[in-house]
Coordinates of C-alpha atoms in Angstrom, one line a residue:
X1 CA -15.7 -13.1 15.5
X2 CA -14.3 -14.6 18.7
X3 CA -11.6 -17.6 19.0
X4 CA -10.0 -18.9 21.6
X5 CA -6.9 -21.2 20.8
X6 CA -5.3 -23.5 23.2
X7 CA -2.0 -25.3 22.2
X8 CA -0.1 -27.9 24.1
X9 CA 3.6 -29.2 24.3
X10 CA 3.0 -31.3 21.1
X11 CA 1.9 -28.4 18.5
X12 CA -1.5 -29.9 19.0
X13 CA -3.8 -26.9 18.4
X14 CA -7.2 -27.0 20.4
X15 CA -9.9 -24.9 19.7
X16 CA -11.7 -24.5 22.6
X17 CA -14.6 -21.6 21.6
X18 CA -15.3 -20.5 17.9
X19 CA -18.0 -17.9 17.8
X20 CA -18.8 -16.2 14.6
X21 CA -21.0 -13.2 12.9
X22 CA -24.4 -15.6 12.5
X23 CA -23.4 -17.0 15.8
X24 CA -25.9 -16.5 19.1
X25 CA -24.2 -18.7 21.6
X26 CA -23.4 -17.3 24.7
X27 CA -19.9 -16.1 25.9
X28 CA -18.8 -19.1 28.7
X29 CA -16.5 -16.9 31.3
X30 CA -15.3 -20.0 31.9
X31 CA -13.6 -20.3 28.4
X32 CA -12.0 -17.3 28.5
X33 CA -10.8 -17.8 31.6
X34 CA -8.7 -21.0 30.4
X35 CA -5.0 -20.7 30.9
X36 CA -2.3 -20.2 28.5
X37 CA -4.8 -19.4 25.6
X38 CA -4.9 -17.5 22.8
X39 CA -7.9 -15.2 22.6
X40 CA -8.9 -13.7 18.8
X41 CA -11.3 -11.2 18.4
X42 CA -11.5 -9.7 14.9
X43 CA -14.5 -7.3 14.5
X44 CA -16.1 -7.9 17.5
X45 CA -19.5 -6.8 18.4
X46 CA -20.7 -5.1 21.9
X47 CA -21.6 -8.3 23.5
X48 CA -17.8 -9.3 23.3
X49 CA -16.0 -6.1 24.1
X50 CA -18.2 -5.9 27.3
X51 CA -16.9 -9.7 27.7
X52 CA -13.5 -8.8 27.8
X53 CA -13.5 -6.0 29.9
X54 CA -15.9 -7.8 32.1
X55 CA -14.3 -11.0 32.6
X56 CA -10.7 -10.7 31.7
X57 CA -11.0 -7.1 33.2
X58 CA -9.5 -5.7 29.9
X59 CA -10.0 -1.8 30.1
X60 CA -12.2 0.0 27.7
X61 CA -9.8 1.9 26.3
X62 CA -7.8 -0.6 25.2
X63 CA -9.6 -2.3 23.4
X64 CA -11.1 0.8 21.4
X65 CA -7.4 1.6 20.6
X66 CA -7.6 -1.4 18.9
X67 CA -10.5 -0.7 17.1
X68 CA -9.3 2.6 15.7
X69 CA -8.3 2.3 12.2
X70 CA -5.9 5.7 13.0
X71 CA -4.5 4.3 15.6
X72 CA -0.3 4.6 15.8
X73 CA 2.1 1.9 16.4
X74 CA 2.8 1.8 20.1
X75 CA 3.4 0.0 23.7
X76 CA 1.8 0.5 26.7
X77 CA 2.3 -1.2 30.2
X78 CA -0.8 -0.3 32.3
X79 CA -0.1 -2.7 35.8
X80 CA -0.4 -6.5 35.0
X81 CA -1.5 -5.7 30.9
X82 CA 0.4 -4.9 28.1
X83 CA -0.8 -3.3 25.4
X84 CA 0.9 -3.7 22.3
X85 CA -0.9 -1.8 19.0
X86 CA 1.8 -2.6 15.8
X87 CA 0.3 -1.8 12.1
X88 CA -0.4 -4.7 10.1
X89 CA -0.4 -4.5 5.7
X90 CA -3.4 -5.3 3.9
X91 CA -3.9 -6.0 0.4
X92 CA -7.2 -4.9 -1.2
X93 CA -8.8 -7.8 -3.2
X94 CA -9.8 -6.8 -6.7
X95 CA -7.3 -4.4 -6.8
X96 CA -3.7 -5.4 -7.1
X97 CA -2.6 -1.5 -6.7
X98 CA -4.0 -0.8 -3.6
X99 CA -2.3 -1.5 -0.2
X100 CA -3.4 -0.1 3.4
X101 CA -2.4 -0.8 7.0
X102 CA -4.6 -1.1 9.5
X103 CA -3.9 -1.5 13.6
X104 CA -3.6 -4.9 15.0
X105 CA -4.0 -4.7 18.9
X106 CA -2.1 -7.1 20.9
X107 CA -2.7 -7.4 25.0
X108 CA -0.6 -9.3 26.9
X109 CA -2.5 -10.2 29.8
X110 CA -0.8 -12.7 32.8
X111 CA -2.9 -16.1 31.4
X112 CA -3.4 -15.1 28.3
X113 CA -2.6 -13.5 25.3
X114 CA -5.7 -11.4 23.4
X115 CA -5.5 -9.9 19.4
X116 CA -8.0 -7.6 18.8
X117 CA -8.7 -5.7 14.5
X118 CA -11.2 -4.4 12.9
X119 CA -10.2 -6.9 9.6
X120 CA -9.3 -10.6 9.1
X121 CA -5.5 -10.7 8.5
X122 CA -3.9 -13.4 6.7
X123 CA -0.9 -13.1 9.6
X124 CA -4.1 -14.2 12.1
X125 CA -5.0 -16.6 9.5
X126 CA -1.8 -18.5 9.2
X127 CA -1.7 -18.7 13.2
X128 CA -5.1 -20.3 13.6
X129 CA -4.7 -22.8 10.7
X130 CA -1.4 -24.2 12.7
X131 CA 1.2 -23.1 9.6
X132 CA 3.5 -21.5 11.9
X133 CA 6.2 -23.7 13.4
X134 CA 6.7 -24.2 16.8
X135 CA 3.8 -21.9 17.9
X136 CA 2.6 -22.5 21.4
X137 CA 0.1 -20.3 23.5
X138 CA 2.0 -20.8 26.6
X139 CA 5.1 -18.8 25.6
X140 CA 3.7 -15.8 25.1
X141 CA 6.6 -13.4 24.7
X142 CA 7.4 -15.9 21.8
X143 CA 3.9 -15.9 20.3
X144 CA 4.2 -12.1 20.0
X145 CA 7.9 -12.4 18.8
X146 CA 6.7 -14.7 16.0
X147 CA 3.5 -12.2 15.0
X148 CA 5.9 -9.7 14.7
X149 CA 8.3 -11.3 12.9
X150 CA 5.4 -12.6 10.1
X151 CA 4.3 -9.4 10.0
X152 CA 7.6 -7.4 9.4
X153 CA 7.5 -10.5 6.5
X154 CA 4.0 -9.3 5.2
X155 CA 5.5 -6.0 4.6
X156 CA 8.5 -7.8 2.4
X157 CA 6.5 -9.8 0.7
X158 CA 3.8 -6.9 -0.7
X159 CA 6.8 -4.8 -1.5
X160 CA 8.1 -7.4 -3.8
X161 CA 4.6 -7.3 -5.2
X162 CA 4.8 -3.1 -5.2
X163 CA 7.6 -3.7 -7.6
X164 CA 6.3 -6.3 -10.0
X165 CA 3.3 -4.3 -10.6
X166 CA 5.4 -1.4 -11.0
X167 CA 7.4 -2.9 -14.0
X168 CA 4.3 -4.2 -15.9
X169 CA 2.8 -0.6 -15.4
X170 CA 5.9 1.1 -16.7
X171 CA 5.7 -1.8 -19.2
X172 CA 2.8 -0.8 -20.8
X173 CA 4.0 2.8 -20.6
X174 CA 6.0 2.4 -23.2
X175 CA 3.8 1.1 -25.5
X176 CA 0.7 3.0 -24.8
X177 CA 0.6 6.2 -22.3
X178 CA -2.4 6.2 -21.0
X179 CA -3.8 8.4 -18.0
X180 CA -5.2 5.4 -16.5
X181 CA -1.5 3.8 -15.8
X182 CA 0.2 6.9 -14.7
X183 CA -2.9 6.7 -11.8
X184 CA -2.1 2.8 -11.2
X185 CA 1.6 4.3 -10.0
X186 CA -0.4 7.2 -8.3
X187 CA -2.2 4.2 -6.0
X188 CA 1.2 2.8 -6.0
X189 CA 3.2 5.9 -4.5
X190 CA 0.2 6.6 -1.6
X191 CA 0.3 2.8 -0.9
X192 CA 4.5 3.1 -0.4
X193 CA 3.7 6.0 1.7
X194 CA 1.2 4.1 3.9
X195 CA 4.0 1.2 4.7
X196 CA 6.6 3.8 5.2
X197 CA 4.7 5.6 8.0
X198 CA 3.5 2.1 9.6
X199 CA 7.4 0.8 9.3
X200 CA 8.9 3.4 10.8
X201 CA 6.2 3.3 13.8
X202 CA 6.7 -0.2 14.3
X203 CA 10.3 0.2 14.4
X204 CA 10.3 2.6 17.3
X205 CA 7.9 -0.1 19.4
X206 CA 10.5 -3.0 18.6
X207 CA 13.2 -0.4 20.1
X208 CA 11.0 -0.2 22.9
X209 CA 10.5 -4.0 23.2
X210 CA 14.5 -4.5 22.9
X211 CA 15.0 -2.7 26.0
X212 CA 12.0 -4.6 28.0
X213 CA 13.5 -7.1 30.8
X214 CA 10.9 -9.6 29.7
X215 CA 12.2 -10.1 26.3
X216 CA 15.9 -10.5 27.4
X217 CA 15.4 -13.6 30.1
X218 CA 15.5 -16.1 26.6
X219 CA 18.2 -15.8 24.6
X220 CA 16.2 -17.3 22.0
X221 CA 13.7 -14.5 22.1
X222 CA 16.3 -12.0 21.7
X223 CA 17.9 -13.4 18.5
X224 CA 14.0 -13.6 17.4
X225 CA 14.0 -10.2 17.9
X226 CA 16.8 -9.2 16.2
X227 CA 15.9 -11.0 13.2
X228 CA 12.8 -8.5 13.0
X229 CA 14.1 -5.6 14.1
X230 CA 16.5 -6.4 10.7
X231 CA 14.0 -7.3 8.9
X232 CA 11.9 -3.8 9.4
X233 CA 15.1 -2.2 8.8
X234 CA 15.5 -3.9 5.2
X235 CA 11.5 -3.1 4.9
X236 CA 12.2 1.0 5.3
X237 CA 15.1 0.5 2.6
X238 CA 12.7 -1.0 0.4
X239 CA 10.2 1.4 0.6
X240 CA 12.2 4.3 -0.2
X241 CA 13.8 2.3 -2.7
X242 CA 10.7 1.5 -4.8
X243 CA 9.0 5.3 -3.7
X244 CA 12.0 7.1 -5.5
X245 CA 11.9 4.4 -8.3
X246 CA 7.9 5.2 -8.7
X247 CA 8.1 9.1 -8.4
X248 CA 10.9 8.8 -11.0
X249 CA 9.0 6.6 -13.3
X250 CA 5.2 9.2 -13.1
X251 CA 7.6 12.4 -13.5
X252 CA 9.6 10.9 -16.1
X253 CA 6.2 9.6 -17.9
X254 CA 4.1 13.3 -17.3
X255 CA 7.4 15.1 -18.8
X256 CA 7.1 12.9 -22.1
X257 CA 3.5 13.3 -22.3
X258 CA 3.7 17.3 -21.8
X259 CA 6.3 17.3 -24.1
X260 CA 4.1 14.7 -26.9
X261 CA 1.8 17.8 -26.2
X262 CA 3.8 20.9 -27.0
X263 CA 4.9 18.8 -30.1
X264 CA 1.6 18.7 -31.5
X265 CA 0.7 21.9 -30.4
X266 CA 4.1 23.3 -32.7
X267 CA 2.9 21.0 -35.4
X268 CA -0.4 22.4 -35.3
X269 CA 0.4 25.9 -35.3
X270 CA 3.2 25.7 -38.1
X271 CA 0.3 23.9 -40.4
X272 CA -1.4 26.7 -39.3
X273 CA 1.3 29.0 -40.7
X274 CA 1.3 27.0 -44.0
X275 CA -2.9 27.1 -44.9
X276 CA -2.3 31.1 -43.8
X277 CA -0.6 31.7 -47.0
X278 CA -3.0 30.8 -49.7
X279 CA -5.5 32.6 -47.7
X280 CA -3.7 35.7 -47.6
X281 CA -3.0 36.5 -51.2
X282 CA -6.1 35.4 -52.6
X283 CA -7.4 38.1 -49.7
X284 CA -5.0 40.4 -51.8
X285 CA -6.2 39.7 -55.4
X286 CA -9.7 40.0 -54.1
X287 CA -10.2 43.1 -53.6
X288 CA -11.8 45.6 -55.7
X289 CA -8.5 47.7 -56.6
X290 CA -5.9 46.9 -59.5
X291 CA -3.5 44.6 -59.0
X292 CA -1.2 42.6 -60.8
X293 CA -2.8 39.9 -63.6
X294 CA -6.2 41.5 -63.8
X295 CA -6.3 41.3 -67.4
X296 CA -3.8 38.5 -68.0
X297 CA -5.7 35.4 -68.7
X298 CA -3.8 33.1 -66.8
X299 CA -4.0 35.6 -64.2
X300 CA -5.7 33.2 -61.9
X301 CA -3.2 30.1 -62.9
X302 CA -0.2 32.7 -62.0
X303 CA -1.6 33.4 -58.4
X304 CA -2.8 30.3 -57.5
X305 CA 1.2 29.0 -58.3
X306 CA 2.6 31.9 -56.3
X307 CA 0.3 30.8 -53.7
X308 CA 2.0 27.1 -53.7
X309 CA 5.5 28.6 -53.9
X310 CA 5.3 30.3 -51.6
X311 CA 3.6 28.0 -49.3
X312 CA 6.0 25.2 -50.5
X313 CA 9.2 27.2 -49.3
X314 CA 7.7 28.2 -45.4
X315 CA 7.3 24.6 -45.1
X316 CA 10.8 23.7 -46.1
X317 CA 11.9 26.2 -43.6
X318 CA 9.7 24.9 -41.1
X319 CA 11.1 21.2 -41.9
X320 CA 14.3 22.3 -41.9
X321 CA 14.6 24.0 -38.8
X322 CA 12.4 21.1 -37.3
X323 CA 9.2 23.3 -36.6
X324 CA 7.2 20.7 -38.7

């Protein structure tokens, strides 16, 4: 899918080109030519790579960096372009355990400003539905700014989430311990480890940005960019704040279910013990030699009571020294 935004002094969002999956119309050069425009590509097929590197002489490689899914976090000047690859959270739908990042490719180009990814981000989303305020294509060191800075909010807002999910799992932990939850916390802990890696990347690229003479001509861009740069910072806390929490909470969990284990497993073998008794005296009086009652006539009534004595007192010493 291919947008391309336009805003003017008043906030007044234009869209000048909208060209979709089930779309056949033509690419106008014309279009994406247009000044101080905003340029969206998300998934974008063959016919509108070749577009960009045709007409806004965008190279290749580029734009396949910010296509692939492994891409890092990083900044690269290459003459009048910058390339500017930062990784973007994503929340799975139908499954409130799973979180991913994926790369979100921004070039900086000297009329325009292009985002390039593989999926639809709700950052992109709140952009081209005009929720962001004071969002104008012309500034384009602010435009980036603000995507950065409602990224680096993303990231707060789905560890929040991280953490509410956690404490229902651990929740229901207590009532029921079920394999299925202690996986939930599992999806949890690889998820943490995805934002952790992306965090840290982005980091370094704001670092980078920081020391970049076209940030520091605005004041206002520079307290912008503080205000991320914080905001990441609070963002890597989090993380290994709620990663500790939920590698505490799955070890803590396994050691009461292995322990819930060797429980029954004593249980089991004392019981064991017990039923072993009865079955080894009447082996005893079973067997074809003399032995004591065999011509008593409550012979059988006298073993089968030694059987239950006998049996009665391993289990009190099993009780007692809390083997049962």
């Amino acid at each position: 899918m291919l947008q391309v935004i336009k805003t003017d002094e008043n906030f007044k969002l234009d869209y000048l080109y909208f060209r979709d999956e089930d779309s056949h119309k033509e690419i106008d050069p014309t279009i994406l030519k247009e000044k101080n425009t905003w340029i969206s590509l998300t998934d974008p097929d063959e016919e509108e790579i070749l577009a960009l590197q045709n007409i806004l002489e965008i190279p290749e490689e580029h734009i396949k960096a910010a296509l692939d899914e492994e891409e890092k976090s990083r900044l690269e000047i290459d003459g009048d372009i910058l390339l500017l690859i930062i990784d973007v959270p994503l929340h799975s739908e139908g499954d409130k355990c799973s979180f991913t990042t994926l790369p979100l490719g921004i070039i900086l180009l000297k009329d325009n400003i292009v985002t390039i990814s593989t999926e639809r981000f709700p950052l992109i989303d709140e952009f081209v539905k005009g929720r962001i305020k004071e969002f104008f294509t012309y500034k384009k060191t602010r435009f980036i700014l603000q995507l950065l800075f409602r990224n680096t909010s993303y990231y707060l807002y789905y560890l929040r989430q991280i953490g509410r999910v956690s404490d229902a799992i651990e929740t229901r932990l207590k009532k029921n311990m079920e394999n299925d939850e202690l996986l939930l916390l599992l999806d949890l802990e690889k998820s943490l480890v995805y934002f952790k890696t992306s965090l840290k990347s982005n980091e370094l690229v704001l670092d980078k940005i920081m020391r970049m003479q076209f940030v520091k001509k605005y004041p206002d861009d520079m307290e912008v960019l503080d205000d991320v740069i914080i905001d990441t910072k609070q963002a890597i806390e989090m993380a290994d704040i709620y990663s500790s929490i939920l590698r505490g909470t799955r070890d803590a969990f396994s050691t009461i279910m292995s322990n819930n284990l060797n429980n029954v497993m004593k249980r089991l073998t004392s019981i064991t013990v017990v039923l072993a008794i009865p079955t080894i005296i009447s082996g005893i009086w079973g067997m074809n030699v003399s032995v004591p009652f065999a011509r008593n006539h409550f012979g059988f009534a006298l073993v089968i009571v030694l059987s239950v004595v006998i049996s009665g007192f391993i289990t009190y010493w099993l009780n007692r020294n809390k083997m049962l």
